[in-house]
GROMACS .gro file of C-alpha atoms in nm:
model
  416
    1MET     CA    1  -8.002  -7.666   1.930
    2ALA     CA    2  -8.031  -7.730   1.557
    3ASP     CA    3  -7.835  -8.019   1.415
    4ASN     CA    4  -7.571  -7.881   1.182
    5GLY     CA    5  -7.388  -8.134   0.969
    6ASP     CA    6  -7.103  -7.887   0.908
    7ASP     CA    7  -7.008  -7.849   1.275
    8ASP     CA    8  -6.684  -8.042   1.217
    9HIS     CA    9  -6.605  -7.867   0.887
   10GLU     CA   10  -6.314  -7.674   1.038
   11TYR     CA   11  -6.170  -7.998   1.177
   12LYS     CA   12  -6.169  -8.172   0.837
   13ILE     CA   13  -5.871  -8.177   0.604
   14LYS     CA   14  -5.929  -7.968   0.291
   15GLU     CA   15  -5.733  -7.911  -0.027
   16GLY     CA   16  -5.496  -7.617   0.010
   17ASP     CA   17  -5.466  -7.657   0.389
   18TYR     CA   18  -5.130  -7.635   0.561
   19ILE     CA   19  -5.083  -7.952   0.765
   20VAL     CA   20  -4.818  -8.126   0.977
   21LEU     CA   21  -4.716  -8.485   0.907
   22LYS     CA   22  -4.615  -8.691   1.211
   23ARG     CA   23  -4.446  -9.028   1.251
   24GLY     CA   24  -4.313  -9.105   1.595
   25GLU     CA   25  -4.139  -8.787   1.710
   26ILE     CA   26  -4.068  -8.662   1.357
   27PHE     CA   27  -4.274  -8.374   1.210
   28LYS     CA   28  -4.291  -8.203   0.872
   29ALA     CA   29  -4.509  -7.909   0.759
   30VAL     CA   30  -4.652  -7.925   0.405
   31GLN     CA   31  -4.945  -7.790   0.205
   32ILE     CA   32  -5.206  -8.017   0.049
   33VAL     CA   33  -5.181  -7.982  -0.326
   34GLN     CA   34  -5.361  -8.220  -0.559
   35LYS     CA   35  -5.139  -8.489  -0.718
   36LYS     CA   36  -4.825  -8.349  -0.556
   37LYS     CA   37  -4.573  -8.612  -0.442
   38ILE     CA   38  -4.464  -8.576  -0.077
   39ILE     CA   39  -4.145  -8.735   0.054
   40PHE     CA   40  -4.141  -8.796   0.430
   41GLU     CA   41  -3.904  -9.025   0.619
   42LYS     CA   42  -3.773  -9.189   0.298
   43GLN     CA   43  -4.125  -9.266   0.174
   44TRP     CA   44  -4.332  -9.097  -0.094
   45PHE     CA   45  -4.707  -9.062  -0.116
   46PHE     CA   46  -4.989  -8.833  -0.227
   47LEU     CA   47  -5.215  -8.641   0.011
   48ASP     CA   48  -5.526  -8.652  -0.208
   49GLY     CA   49  -5.669  -8.943  -0.008
   50ALA     CA   50  -5.656  -8.747   0.317
   51VAL     CA   51  -5.899  -8.476   0.200
   52GLY     CA   52  -6.233  -8.499   0.382
   53HIS     CA   53  -6.101  -8.688   0.685
   54LEU     CA   54  -6.061  -8.541   1.034
   55TYR     CA   55  -5.736  -8.397   1.160
   56GLY     CA   56  -5.554  -8.646   1.382
   57THR     CA   57  -5.634  -8.940   1.155
   58THR     CA   58  -5.359  -9.197   1.101
   59PHE     CA   59  -5.322  -9.324   0.744
   60GLU     CA   60  -5.151  -9.631   0.598
   61ILE     CA   61  -4.941  -9.578   0.286
   62ALA     CA   62  -5.065  -9.829   0.029
   63SER     CA   63  -4.907  -9.920  -0.303
   64GLY     CA   64  -4.887  -9.627  -0.543
   65GLY     CA   65  -4.848  -9.379  -0.258
   66ILE     CA   66  -5.222  -9.377  -0.180
   67LEU     CA   67  -5.326  -9.290   0.178
   68GLN     CA   68  -5.589  -9.511   0.341
   69PRO     CA   69  -5.729  -9.457   0.694
   70GLN     CA   70  -5.578  -9.708   0.935
   71LYS     CA   71  -5.827  -9.964   1.058
   72PRO     CA   72  -5.875 -10.009   1.435
   73LYS     CA   73  -5.650 -10.278   1.576
   74ASN     CA   74  -5.743 -10.562   1.805
   75THR     CA   75  -5.624 -10.456   2.151
   76GLU     CA   76  -5.673 -10.795   2.316
   77ASN     CA   77  -5.357 -10.903   2.495
   78SER     CA   78  -5.331 -11.282   2.488
   79LYS     CA   79  -4.959 -11.322   2.437
   80GLU     CA   80  -4.743 -11.539   2.659
   81ALA     CA   81  -4.455 -11.379   2.846
   82GLY     CA   82  -4.159 -11.498   3.046
   83THR     CA   83  -4.051 -11.394   3.394
   84ASP     CA   84  -3.705 -11.262   3.314
   85ASN     CA   85  -3.455 -11.222   3.031
   86ARG     CA   86  -3.146 -11.371   3.193
   87ASN     CA   87  -3.143 -11.685   2.977
   88ILE     CA   88  -3.194 -11.505   2.645
   89VAL     CA   89  -2.879 -11.482   2.432
   90ASP     CA   90  -2.879 -11.212   2.165
   91ASP     CA   91  -2.671 -11.394   1.904
   92GLY     CA   92  -2.876 -11.287   1.600
   93LYS     CA   93  -2.998 -11.643   1.538
   94SER     CA   94  -3.337 -11.624   1.709
   95GLN     CA   95  -3.519 -11.488   1.399
   96LYS     CA   96  -3.596 -11.749   1.135
   97LEU     CA   97  -3.703 -11.500   0.869
   98THR     CA   98  -3.424 -11.357   0.656
   99ARG     CA   99  -3.414 -11.018   0.488
  100ASP     CA  100  -3.511 -11.179   0.157
  101ASP     CA  101  -3.811 -11.345   0.324
  102ILE     CA  102  -3.929 -11.008   0.457
  103GLU     CA  103  -3.895 -10.847   0.113
  104THR     CA  104  -4.098 -11.134  -0.032
  105LEU     CA  105  -4.372 -11.070   0.224
  106LYS     CA  106  -4.379 -10.703   0.119
  107GLU     CA  107  -4.410 -10.800  -0.247
  108GLN     CA  108  -4.702 -11.025  -0.157
  109GLY     CA  109  -4.887 -10.719  -0.024
  110LEU     CA  110  -4.850 -10.777   0.350
  111LYS     CA  111  -4.871 -10.457   0.551
  112GLY     CA  112  -4.666 -10.348   0.849
  113GLN     CA  113  -4.877 -10.509   1.123
  114GLU     CA  114  -4.891 -10.839   0.934
  115ILE     CA  115  -4.514 -10.841   0.883
  116ILE     CA  116  -4.460 -10.772   1.254
  117GLN     CA  117  -4.689 -11.065   1.340
  118GLN     CA  118  -4.480 -11.288   1.113
  119LEU     CA  119  -4.162 -11.172   1.287
  120ILE     CA  120  -4.315 -11.253   1.627
  121GLU     CA  121  -4.425 -11.602   1.519
  122ASN     CA  122  -4.082 -11.680   1.372
  123SER     CA  123  -3.885 -11.556   1.673
  124SER     CA  124  -3.763 -11.836   1.899
  125THR     CA  125  -3.707 -11.606   2.198
  126PHE     CA  126  -4.012 -11.375   2.186
  127ARG     CA  127  -4.226 -11.587   2.423
  128ASP     CA  128  -3.939 -11.609   2.672
  129LYS     CA  129  -3.909 -11.227   2.697
  130THR     CA  130  -4.083 -11.040   2.977
  131GLY     CA  131  -4.397 -10.844   2.893
  132TYR     CA  132  -4.200 -10.520   2.904
  133ALA     CA  133  -3.936 -10.656   2.669
  134GLN     CA  134  -4.205 -10.779   2.430
  135ASP     CA  135  -4.365 -10.433   2.417
  136LYS     CA  136  -4.026 -10.281   2.349
  137TYR     CA  137  -3.962 -10.533   2.069
  138ILE     CA  138  -4.298 -10.461   1.905
  139LYS     CA  139  -4.245 -10.083   1.930
  140LYS     CA  140  -3.905 -10.116   1.762
  141LYS     CA  141  -4.046 -10.327   1.477
  142LYS     CA  142  -4.341 -10.089   1.427
  143LYS     CA  143  -4.101  -9.802   1.378
  144LYS     CA  144  -3.920 -10.000   1.109
  145TYR     CA  145  -4.200 -10.173   0.918
  146GLU     CA  146  -4.526  -9.982   0.970
  147ASN     CA  147  -4.595  -9.746   0.680
  148THR     CA  148  -4.819  -9.501   0.861
  149VAL     CA  149  -4.841  -9.124   0.889
  150THR     CA  150  -5.062  -8.903   1.108
  151ILE     CA  151  -5.193  -8.569   0.982
  152LEU     CA  152  -5.219  -8.292   1.243
  153LYS     CA  153  -5.356  -7.939   1.235
  154PRO     CA  154  -5.072  -7.685   1.273
  155SER     CA  155  -5.039  -7.514   1.610
  156CYS     CA  156  -4.777  -7.318   1.799
  157ARG     CA  157  -4.671  -7.620   2.005
  158ILE     CA  158  -4.651  -7.863   1.713
  159LEU     CA  159  -4.456  -7.626   1.487
  160ALA     CA  160  -4.219  -7.533   1.771
  161MET     CA  161  -4.148  -7.902   1.833
  162MET     CA  162  -4.099  -7.957   1.459
  163TYR     CA  163  -3.845  -7.675   1.422
  164HIS     CA  164  -3.661  -7.767   1.743
  165GLY     CA  165  -3.636  -8.131   1.635
  166ARG     CA  166  -3.540  -8.080   1.269
  167GLU     CA  167  -3.374  -7.737   1.234
  168PRO     CA  168  -3.305  -7.581   1.576
  169GLY     CA  169  -3.051  -7.339   1.429
  170LYS     CA  170  -3.323  -7.166   1.226
  171ILE     CA  171  -3.508  -7.068   1.545
  172CYS     CA  172  -3.198  -6.979   1.753
  173HIS     CA  173  -3.243  -7.309   1.945
  174LEU     CA  174  -3.564  -7.175   2.098
  175ARG     CA  175  -3.735  -7.461   2.282
  176TYR     CA  176  -4.114  -7.487   2.286
  177ASP     CA  177  -4.148  -7.453   2.664
  178THR     CA  178  -3.938  -7.135   2.651
  179LEU     CA  179  -4.164  -6.999   2.376
  180ALA     CA  180  -4.468  -7.068   2.596
  181GLN     CA  181  -4.308  -6.869   2.879
  182MET     CA  182  -4.239  -6.580   2.641
  183LEU     CA  183  -4.606  -6.560   2.543
  184THR     CA  184  -4.705  -6.556   2.909
  185LEU     CA  185  -4.444  -6.303   3.025
  186ALA     CA  186  -4.535  -6.066   2.740
  187ASN     CA  187  -4.907  -6.096   2.829
  188ILE     CA  188  -5.008  -6.171   2.470
  189HIS     CA  189  -5.385  -6.153   2.430
  190ALA     CA  190  -5.652  -6.050   2.181
  191GLY     CA  191  -5.692  -5.678   2.115
  192SER     CA  192  -5.338  -5.575   2.215
  193LYS     CA  193  -5.067  -5.397   2.016
  194ILE     CA  194  -4.745  -5.600   2.017
  195LEU     CA  195  -4.399  -5.521   1.881
  196VAL     CA  196  -4.192  -5.819   1.762
  197PHE     CA  197  -3.830  -5.842   1.658
  198GLU     CA  198  -3.729  -6.198   1.575
  199THR     CA  199  -3.505  -6.401   1.346
  200CYS     CA  200  -3.668  -6.739   1.417
  201ALA     CA  201  -3.813  -6.800   1.068
  202GLY     CA  202  -4.141  -6.640   1.178
  203LEU     CA  203  -4.217  -6.897   1.448
  204VAL     CA  204  -4.237  -6.643   1.733
  205LEU     CA  205  -4.442  -6.407   1.515
  206GLY     CA  206  -4.684  -6.686   1.425
  207ALA     CA  207  -4.717  -6.792   1.790
  208ILE     CA  208  -4.811  -6.435   1.887
  209MET     CA  209  -5.066  -6.407   1.605
  210GLU     CA  210  -5.220  -6.741   1.705
  211ARG     CA  211  -5.254  -6.627   2.067
  212MET     CA  212  -5.417  -6.296   1.959
  213GLY     CA  213  -5.674  -6.478   1.747
  214GLY     CA  214  -5.691  -6.218   1.470
  215TYR     CA  215  -5.774  -5.924   1.700
  216GLY     CA  216  -5.538  -5.634   1.769
  217SER     CA  217  -5.223  -5.541   1.580
  218VAL     CA  218  -4.874  -5.684   1.548
  219VAL     CA  219  -4.581  -5.478   1.423
  220GLN     CA  220  -4.291  -5.691   1.298
  221MET     CA  221  -3.960  -5.506   1.318
  222TYR     CA  222  -3.724  -5.664   1.066
  223PRO     CA  223  -3.360  -5.631   0.961
  224GLY     CA  224  -3.239  -5.635   0.602
  225GLY     CA  225  -3.448  -5.593   0.291
  226GLY     CA  226  -3.771  -5.756   0.405
  227PRO     CA  227  -3.941  -5.962   0.676
  228VAL     CA  228  -3.903  -6.342   0.694
  229ARG     CA  229  -4.233  -6.523   0.751
  230ALA     CA  230  -4.181  -6.884   0.646
  231GLY     CA  231  -4.304  -7.010   0.981
  232VAL     CA  232  -4.615  -6.789   0.968
  233GLU     CA  233  -4.724  -6.954   0.642
  234SER     CA  234  -4.708  -7.298   0.806
  235PHE     CA  235  -4.976  -7.192   1.057
  236GLY     CA  236  -5.228  -7.156   0.773
  237PHE     CA  237  -5.396  -6.848   0.920
  238PRO     CA  238  -5.719  -6.713   0.766
  239ALA     CA  239  -5.691  -6.395   0.559
  240HIS     CA  240  -5.823  -6.166   0.835
  241PHE     CA  241  -5.532  -6.268   1.061
  242LEU     CA  242  -5.288  -6.117   0.812
  243ASP     CA  243  -5.480  -5.787   0.819
  244THR     CA  244  -5.353  -5.733   1.174
  245LEU     CA  245  -4.988  -5.777   1.072
  246HIS     CA  246  -4.769  -5.475   0.997
  247GLU     CA  247  -4.399  -5.441   0.920
  248PHE     CA  248  -4.135  -5.177   0.996
  249PRO     CA  249  -3.761  -5.185   0.916
  250ILE     CA  250  -3.541  -5.169   1.223
  251CYS     CA  251  -3.305  -4.928   1.043
  252HIS     CA  252  -3.572  -4.653   1.053
  253VAL     CA  253  -3.631  -4.671   1.430
  254SER     CA  254  -3.381  -4.396   1.516
  255ALA     CA  255  -3.533  -4.160   1.259
  256LEU     CA  256  -3.884  -4.230   1.387
  257LEU     CA  257  -3.782  -4.161   1.747
  258ALA     CA  258  -3.611  -3.838   1.640
  259GLY     CA  259  -3.915  -3.728   1.437
  260THR     CA  260  -3.719  -3.704   1.110
  261LEU     CA  261  -3.872  -4.002   0.925
  262ASP     CA  262  -4.046  -3.897   0.603
  263VAL     CA  263  -4.300  -4.159   0.498
  264THR     CA  264  -4.441  -3.948   0.213
  265ALA     CA  265  -4.125  -3.941   0.001
  266ARG     CA  266  -4.139  -4.134  -0.325
  267ASP     CA  267  -3.845  -4.287  -0.511
  268PRO     CA  268  -3.785  -4.080  -0.829
  269THR     CA  269  -3.549  -4.345  -0.972
  270ALA     CA  270  -3.824  -4.609  -1.004
  271GLY     CA  271  -3.835  -4.710  -1.370
  272SER     CA  272  -4.112  -4.946  -1.475
  273THR     CA  273  -4.475  -4.904  -1.373
  274GLN     CA  274  -4.471  -5.239  -1.195
  275LYS     CA  275  -4.177  -5.131  -0.982
  276LYS     CA  276  -4.352  -4.804  -0.899
  277VAL     CA  277  -4.659  -4.993  -0.781
  278LYS     CA  278  -4.451  -5.219  -0.555
  279LEU     CA  279  -4.262  -4.923  -0.408
  280GLU     CA  280  -4.589  -4.738  -0.348
  281GLU     CA  281  -4.734  -5.041  -0.165
  282LYS     CA  282  -4.418  -5.067   0.044
  283ARG     CA  283  -4.439  -4.695   0.127
  284LYS     CA  284  -4.802  -4.731   0.238
  285ARG     CA  285  -4.713  -5.025   0.463
  286LEU     CA  286  -4.429  -4.821   0.612
  287ALA     CA  287  -4.662  -4.528   0.676
  288ALA     CA  288  -4.926  -4.752   0.839
  289ALA     CA  289  -4.669  -4.911   1.072
  290ALA     CA  290  -4.516  -4.571   1.154
  291ALA     CA  291  -4.860  -4.440   1.250
  292LEU     CA  292  -4.900  -4.728   1.497
  293LEU     CA  293  -4.557  -4.665   1.649
  294GLU     CA  294  -4.573  -4.284   1.674
  295GLY     CA  295  -4.820  -4.299   1.961
  296ARG     CA  296  -4.563  -4.491   2.170
  297ASN     CA  297  -4.850  -4.683   2.328
  298ALA     CA  298  -4.766  -5.044   2.246
  299ASP     CA  299  -4.884  -5.310   2.491
  300GLY     CA  300  -4.586  -5.546   2.474
  301LEU     CA  301  -4.244  -5.615   2.325
  302VAL     CA  302  -4.097  -5.954   2.228
  303ILE     CA  303  -3.738  -5.995   2.107
  304ALA     CA  304  -3.581  -6.324   1.995
  305SER     CA  305  -3.300  -6.292   1.743
  306ARG     CA  306  -2.946  -6.389   1.658
  307PHE     CA  307  -2.835  -6.024   1.691
  308HIS     CA  308  -2.712  -5.867   2.013
  309PRO     CA  309  -3.033  -5.763   2.192
  310SER     CA  310  -2.902  -5.459   2.381
  311PRO     CA  311  -2.934  -5.183   2.113
  312VAL     CA  312  -3.260  -5.332   1.983
  313LEU     CA  313  -3.416  -5.346   2.329
  314LEU     CA  314  -3.309  -4.996   2.432
  315GLY     CA  315  -3.454  -4.853   2.111
  316LEU     CA  316  -3.783  -5.043   2.092
  317ILE     CA  317  -3.870  -5.021   2.461
  318ARG     CA  318  -3.935  -4.650   2.409
  319PHE     CA  319  -4.245  -4.736   2.205
  320LEU     CA  320  -4.416  -4.907   2.502
  321SER     CA  321  -4.674  -4.748   2.727
  322PRO     CA  322  -4.597  -4.740   3.101
  323SER     CA  323  -4.680  -5.056   3.295
  324ARG     CA  324  -4.634  -5.281   2.993
  325PRO     CA  325  -4.436  -5.609   2.981
  326PHE     CA  326  -4.138  -5.695   2.763
  327VAL     CA  327  -3.939  -6.017   2.719
  328VAL     CA  328  -3.607  -6.087   2.547
  329TYR     CA  329  -3.479  -6.432   2.451
  330SER     CA  330  -3.117  -6.528   2.394
  331GLN     CA  331  -2.945  -6.860   2.363
  332TYR     CA  332  -2.671  -6.722   2.589
  333LYS     CA  333  -2.696  -6.534   2.916
  334GLU     CA  334  -2.409  -6.284   2.865
  335PRO     CA  335  -2.599  -6.055   2.621
  336LEU     CA  336  -2.897  -6.050   2.859
  337ILE     CA  337  -2.674  -5.962   3.154
  338GLU     CA  338  -2.558  -5.657   2.957
  339CYS     CA  339  -2.922  -5.564   2.885
  340TYR     CA  340  -3.009  -5.606   3.253
  341THR     CA  341  -2.724  -5.377   3.360
  342LYS     CA  342  -2.812  -5.103   3.110
  343LEU     CA  343  -3.181  -5.108   3.202
  344LYS     CA  344  -3.089  -5.074   3.569
  345GLU     CA  345  -2.865  -4.777   3.488
  346GLU     CA  346  -3.119  -4.595   3.269
  347GLY     CA  347  -3.426  -4.665   3.483
  348GLY     CA  348  -3.781  -4.678   3.353
  349THR     CA  349  -3.825  -5.049   3.425
  350VAL     CA  350  -3.914  -5.261   3.727
  351ASN     CA  351  -3.938  -5.630   3.812
  352LEU     CA  352  -3.639  -5.720   3.595
  353ARG     CA  353  -3.579  -6.096   3.596
  354LEU     CA  354  -3.317  -6.304   3.417
  355THR     CA  355  -3.417  -6.672   3.413
  356ASP     CA  356  -3.335  -6.997   3.239
  357THR     CA  357  -3.564  -7.294   3.179
  358TRP     CA  358  -3.513  -7.661   3.254
  359MET     CA  359  -3.732  -7.938   3.119
  360ARG     CA  360  -3.722  -8.315   3.128
  361HIS     CA  361  -3.962  -8.567   2.978
  362TYR     CA  362  -4.096  -8.860   3.178
  363GLN     CA  363  -4.205  -9.199   3.053
  364VAL     CA  364  -4.537  -9.277   3.221
  365LEU     CA  365  -4.630  -9.647   3.190
  366PRO     CA  366  -4.754  -9.907   3.441
  367ASN     CA  367  -4.460 -10.004   3.665
  368ARG     CA  368  -4.221  -9.825   3.425
  369THR     CA  369  -4.251  -9.456   3.513
  370HIS     CA  370  -3.912  -9.284   3.511
  371PRO     CA  371  -3.732  -8.983   3.360
  372VAL     CA  372  -3.630  -9.019   2.997
  373LEU     CA  373  -3.254  -9.061   2.979
  374LEU     CA  374  -3.202  -8.823   2.686
  375MET     CA  375  -3.301  -8.460   2.742
  376SER     CA  376  -3.239  -8.112   2.607
  377GLY     CA  377  -2.926  -7.952   2.745
  378GLY     CA  378  -3.074  -7.604   2.775
  379GLY     CA  379  -3.367  -7.393   2.667
  380GLY     CA  380  -3.197  -7.056   2.650
  381TYR     CA  381  -3.242  -6.753   2.877
  382LEU     CA  382  -3.516  -6.493   2.921
  383LEU     CA  383  -3.498  -6.133   3.041
  384SER     CA  384  -3.836  -5.992   3.134
  385GLY     CA  385  -3.963  -5.679   3.303
  386ILE     CA  386  -4.227  -5.405   3.312
  387THR     CA  387  -4.196  -5.045   3.195
  388VAL     CA  388  -4.279  -4.754   3.426
  389ALA     CA  389  -4.317  -4.381   3.370
  390THR     CA  390  -4.006  -4.186   3.461
  391ASP     CA  391  -4.002  -3.841   3.621
  392GLY     CA  392  -3.983  -3.549   3.380
  393PRO     CA  393  -3.673  -3.327   3.359
  394LYS     CA  394  -3.612  -3.117   3.666
  395PRO     CA  395  -3.632  -2.734   3.625
  396ALA     CA  396  -3.308  -2.544   3.590
  397GLY     CA  397  -3.181  -2.329   3.876
  398PRO     CA  398  -3.058  -2.385   4.226
  399GLN     CA  399  -3.176  -2.715   4.366
  400GLN     CA  400  -3.307  -2.730   4.718
  401SER     CA  401  -3.143  -2.976   4.944
  402GLU     CA  402  -3.351  -3.281   5.012
  403GLU     CA  403  -3.147  -3.385   5.311
  404PRO     CA  404  -3.345  -3.432   5.632
  405ALA     CA  405  -3.330  -3.157   5.892
  406PRO     CA  406  -3.062  -3.214   6.152
  407LYS     CA  407  -3.180  -3.362   6.473
  408LYS     CA  408  -3.226  -3.116   6.760
  409LEU     CA  409  -2.982  -3.154   7.043
  410LYS     CA  410  -3.139  -3.290   7.350
  411LEU     CA  411  -3.086  -3.052   7.644
  412ASN     CA  412  -3.055  -3.187   7.990
  413HIS     CA  413  -3.227  -2.950   8.239
  414THR     CA  414  -3.095  -2.968   8.591
  415GLU     CA  415  -3.260  -2.818   8.894
  416GLY     CA  416  -3.048  -2.575   9.091
   0.00000   0.00000   0.00000
């Protein structure tokens, strides 16, 4: 195999890339723009110094907001530790360094790790703490004094965690493990035709496009004047991914199902030439999406919105081929119970399941493995199922009884 020096090109940070900044459990999605000031966790810096490095690199924020790759730390553990903490009194007098002393150290150019080492050396109780307590102390001080940031490549999981941690209301409180189940239940894969109706800032749409890998077609059904795709931009997809994306207004679904939608009509009131061009482009997009939907042969349906899902589901499910999956997310179970009941009444679906998800993180450390005390209260509810072909209309006229023939009476023959 030939040695190619550009094998890791796609894993290197480049100007114009969409990236995710990470510090602890805090995330933020930004785009790398030359000489643009970024504010993250009350600190400002420039991303110019990150260009050319690999994704996953941790940088130190130097003076002037310049990013420098963090040097490897010495992992040797030679610290002394006590046996228990019963004799330690937390009276606030164990630390000899004052706030002014720490600010002086910062002005002298000492970095986070060096300041933490000074705090350890000037603590009268650090050596008496147990090894576990010492690790906890160091972790707490790192969070406060280390000026570091890690740059990650955007992905479905990372962006879902970012939105759920910072702005859960924008994604209808959709948790990342619930999103993973939606992608599985809807059987999202390359080469399929998927219908999406979501009001989650484009996160669900972007997750579906990522799973499809740029192959197939996605039709985004949207309410209002236009689709919302802020989350899709944060994925940083290549241009050919966007070629698979189509859009169709949800208000035209009834007309399309009834066969009365006219996609050739032009707006005679359009004034300027620029406006005419925009309207013509919008009409072409509408016609392209309508052509995909008219065949009623979609391979999957995903719904996750703040609107009541019942009318949306009953309308869009008619565009699916038989034996195709669908999944509906709601933060509350009552709307999905109504959907479940109506689908049972109308028929045409099997394997209907209404489920909720439960997740809890665990701390996994030597001799300290236990569930994390704080956890998410709920991950919402999912309604999933599979479409089936229904029998055609029965011919008019007298219907033959389908009741079974009456049982013949058993005669008892007696010999005379």
